[in-house]
XYZ file of C-alpha atoms in Angstrom:
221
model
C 0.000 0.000 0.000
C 2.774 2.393 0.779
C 4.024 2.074 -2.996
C 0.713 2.375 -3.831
C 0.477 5.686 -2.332
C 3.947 6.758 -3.406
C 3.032 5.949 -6.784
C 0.590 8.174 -6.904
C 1.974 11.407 -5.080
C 4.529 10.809 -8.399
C 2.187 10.407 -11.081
C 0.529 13.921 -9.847
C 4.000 15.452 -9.509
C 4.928 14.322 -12.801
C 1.797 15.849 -14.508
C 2.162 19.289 -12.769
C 5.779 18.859 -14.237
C 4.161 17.984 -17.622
C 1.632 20.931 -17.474
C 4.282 23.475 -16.279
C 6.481 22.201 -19.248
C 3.995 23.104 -22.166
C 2.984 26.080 -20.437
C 6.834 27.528 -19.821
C 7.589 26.370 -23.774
C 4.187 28.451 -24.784
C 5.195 31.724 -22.475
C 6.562 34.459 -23.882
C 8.078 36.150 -21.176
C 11.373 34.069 -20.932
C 13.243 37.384 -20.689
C 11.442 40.767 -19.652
C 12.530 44.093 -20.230
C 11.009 46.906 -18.490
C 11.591 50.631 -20.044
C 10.530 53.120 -17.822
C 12.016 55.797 -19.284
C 11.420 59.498 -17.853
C 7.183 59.154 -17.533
C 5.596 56.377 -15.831
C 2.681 56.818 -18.324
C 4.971 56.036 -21.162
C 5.873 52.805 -19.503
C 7.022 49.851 -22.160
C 7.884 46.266 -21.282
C 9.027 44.119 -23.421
C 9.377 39.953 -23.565
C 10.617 37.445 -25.568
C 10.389 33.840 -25.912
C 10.403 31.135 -28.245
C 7.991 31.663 -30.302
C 7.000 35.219 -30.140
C 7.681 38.533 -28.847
C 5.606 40.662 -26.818
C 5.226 44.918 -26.392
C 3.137 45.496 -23.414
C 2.573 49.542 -22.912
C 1.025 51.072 -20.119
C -1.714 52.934 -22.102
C -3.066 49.081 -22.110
C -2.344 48.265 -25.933
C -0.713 44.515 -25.968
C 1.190 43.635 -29.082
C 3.278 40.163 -30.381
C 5.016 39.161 -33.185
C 5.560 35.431 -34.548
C 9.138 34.065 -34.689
C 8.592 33.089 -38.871
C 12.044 32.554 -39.381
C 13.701 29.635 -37.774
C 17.588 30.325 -39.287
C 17.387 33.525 -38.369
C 16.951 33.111 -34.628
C 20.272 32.879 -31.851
C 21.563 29.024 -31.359
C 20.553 28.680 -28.109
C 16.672 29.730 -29.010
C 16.844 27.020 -31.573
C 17.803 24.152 -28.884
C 15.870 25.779 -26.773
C 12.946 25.035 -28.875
C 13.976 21.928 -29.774
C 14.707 20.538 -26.236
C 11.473 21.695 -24.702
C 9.241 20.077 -27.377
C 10.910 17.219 -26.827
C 10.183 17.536 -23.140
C 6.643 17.774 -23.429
C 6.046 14.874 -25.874
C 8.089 12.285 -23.963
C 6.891 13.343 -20.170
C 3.353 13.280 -21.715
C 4.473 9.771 -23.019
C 5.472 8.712 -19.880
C 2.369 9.483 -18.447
C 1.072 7.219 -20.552
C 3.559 4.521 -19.398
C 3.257 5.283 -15.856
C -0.411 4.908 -15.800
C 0.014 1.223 -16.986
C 2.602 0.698 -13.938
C 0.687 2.276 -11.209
C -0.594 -0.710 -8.713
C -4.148 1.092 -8.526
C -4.773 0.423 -11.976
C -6.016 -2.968 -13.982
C -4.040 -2.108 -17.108
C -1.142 -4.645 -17.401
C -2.455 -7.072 -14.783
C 0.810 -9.308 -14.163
C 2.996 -7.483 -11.389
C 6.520 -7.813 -13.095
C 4.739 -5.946 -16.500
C 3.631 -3.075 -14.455
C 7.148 -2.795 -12.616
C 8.828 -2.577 -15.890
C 6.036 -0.022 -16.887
C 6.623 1.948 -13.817
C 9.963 1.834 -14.269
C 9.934 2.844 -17.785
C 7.668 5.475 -17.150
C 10.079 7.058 -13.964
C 12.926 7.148 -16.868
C 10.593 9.162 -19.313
C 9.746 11.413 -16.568
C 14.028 11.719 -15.950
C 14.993 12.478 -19.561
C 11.869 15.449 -20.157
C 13.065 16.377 -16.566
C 16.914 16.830 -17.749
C 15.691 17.976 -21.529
C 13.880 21.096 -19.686
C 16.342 22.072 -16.991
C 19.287 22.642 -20.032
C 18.009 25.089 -22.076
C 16.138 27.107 -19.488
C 19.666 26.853 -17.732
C 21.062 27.796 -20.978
C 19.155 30.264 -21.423
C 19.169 32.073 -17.993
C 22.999 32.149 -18.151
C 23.251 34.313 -21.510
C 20.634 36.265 -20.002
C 22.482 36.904 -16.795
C 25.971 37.285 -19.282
C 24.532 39.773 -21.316
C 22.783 41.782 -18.063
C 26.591 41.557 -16.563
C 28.532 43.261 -19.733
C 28.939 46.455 -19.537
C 29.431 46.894 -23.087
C 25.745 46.394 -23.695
C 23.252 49.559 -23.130
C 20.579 49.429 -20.427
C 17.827 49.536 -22.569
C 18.560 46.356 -24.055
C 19.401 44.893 -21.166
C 17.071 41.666 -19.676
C 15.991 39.612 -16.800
C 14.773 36.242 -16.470
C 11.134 36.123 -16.691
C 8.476 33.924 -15.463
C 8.482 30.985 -18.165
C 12.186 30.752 -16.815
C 10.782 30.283 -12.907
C 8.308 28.039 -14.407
C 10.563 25.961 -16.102
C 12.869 25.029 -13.114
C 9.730 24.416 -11.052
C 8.646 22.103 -13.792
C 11.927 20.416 -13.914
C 12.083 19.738 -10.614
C 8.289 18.287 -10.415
C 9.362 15.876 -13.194
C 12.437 14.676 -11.536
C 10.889 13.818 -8.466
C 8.377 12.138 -10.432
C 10.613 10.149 -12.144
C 12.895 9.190 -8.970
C 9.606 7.801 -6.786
C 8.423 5.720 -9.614
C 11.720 4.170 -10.452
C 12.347 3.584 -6.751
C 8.845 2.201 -5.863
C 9.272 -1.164 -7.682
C 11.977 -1.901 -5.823
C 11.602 -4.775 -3.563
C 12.521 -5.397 0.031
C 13.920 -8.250 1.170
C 14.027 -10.290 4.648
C 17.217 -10.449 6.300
C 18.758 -13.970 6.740
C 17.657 -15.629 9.764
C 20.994 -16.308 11.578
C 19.618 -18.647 14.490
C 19.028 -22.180 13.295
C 15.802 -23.525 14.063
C 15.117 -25.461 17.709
C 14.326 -28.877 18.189
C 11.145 -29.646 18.979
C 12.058 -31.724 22.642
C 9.050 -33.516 22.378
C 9.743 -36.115 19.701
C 12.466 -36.123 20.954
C 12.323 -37.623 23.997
C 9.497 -39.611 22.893
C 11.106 -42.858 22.356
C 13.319 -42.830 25.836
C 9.930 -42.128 27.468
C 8.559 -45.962 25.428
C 12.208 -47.900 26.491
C 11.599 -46.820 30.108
C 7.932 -47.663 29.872
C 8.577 -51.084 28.355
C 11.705 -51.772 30.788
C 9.575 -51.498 33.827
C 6.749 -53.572 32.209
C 9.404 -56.648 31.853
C 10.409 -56.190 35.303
C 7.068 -57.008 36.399
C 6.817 -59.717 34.238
């Protein structure tokens, strides 16, 4: 019952992981820039992400723009892109998986298929884990390198934004995930019993007890 349980806690840590995943890759506020300026009412911030980038102004008036081009985008958005779709499809696949290897559920009904399943599924959950946490790492370092050079004016200067926060929570949520399933096939088992077993006395001393009884008889006799 307790792996029971622990399999479960997982499988809903793995889909917040999965749902904070596609919603990070969707965001486009991986990197924020806020332009004051000298009037508050001419306030502009601006975001980009992977697949768009957003002009929010304070009059209200929201604005975005598609990322058409794919070759002419920065390496590191590229991989991003690439690494975070891949995320999403294979946790979402091991969700699949995991379902099958989850002991509260009659899909794969002999115990050694849903361990593998469970097991497989943990490893899904590990790889989407490890395919997120690069390239919002990656990305979050050139954004901190490029904040850091001096060279580089203020008003193109930015910080990491929420789908960055949102990607390391996600990250995290899917490692877990992955960890408790993989570890809650594993079986326990009993130590060695280092005490031989006892004698039972009465058998025993069973047949003593018939020689004595038949000695007396013949000295009666």
């Amino acid at each position: 019952m307790a792996s029971a349980g622990m399999q479960v806690f997982a499988f809903f840590l793995a889909l917040f992981g999965v749902f904070g995943a596609i919603i990070a890759t969707l965001l486009p506020n991986w990197k924020v820039n806020a332009d004051v300026g000298s009037n508050i009412i001419t306030a502009v911030i601006q975001m980009q992400g992977l697949w768009m980038d957003c002009t929010w102004y304070s009059t209200g008036m929201f604005s975005c723009t598609l990322k058409y081009s794919i070759l002419s985008l920065p390496a590191y958005i590229q991989t991003s892109r690439t690494m975070m779709v891949l995320s999403c499809v294979i946790s979402a696949l091991g969700i699949c998986i995991s379902t099958v290897g989850m002991k509260c559920t009659r899909l794969g009904r002999e115990q050694q298929t849903k361990n593998h399943a469970a097991v497989v599924g943990g490893i899904c959950f590990l790889i989407s884990g490890l395919l997120c946490l690069i390239p919002i790492s990656w990305f979050t370092t050139n954004i901190i390198s490029s904040f850091m050079d001096p060279t580089v004016p203020n008003s193109t200067k930015y910080e990491p934004g929420g789908a960055i926060y949102t990607g390391f929570v996600s990250a995290g949520f899917l490692f877990a995930g992955g960890l408790m399933f993989c570890t809650s096939c594993f079986k326990k088992h009993p130590a060695p019993n280092m005490h031989p077993p006892r004698k039972q006395q009465g058998t025993a001393s069973q047949p003593d007890g018939e020689d004595k009884a038949g000695y007396s008889l013949q000295d009666y006799v």
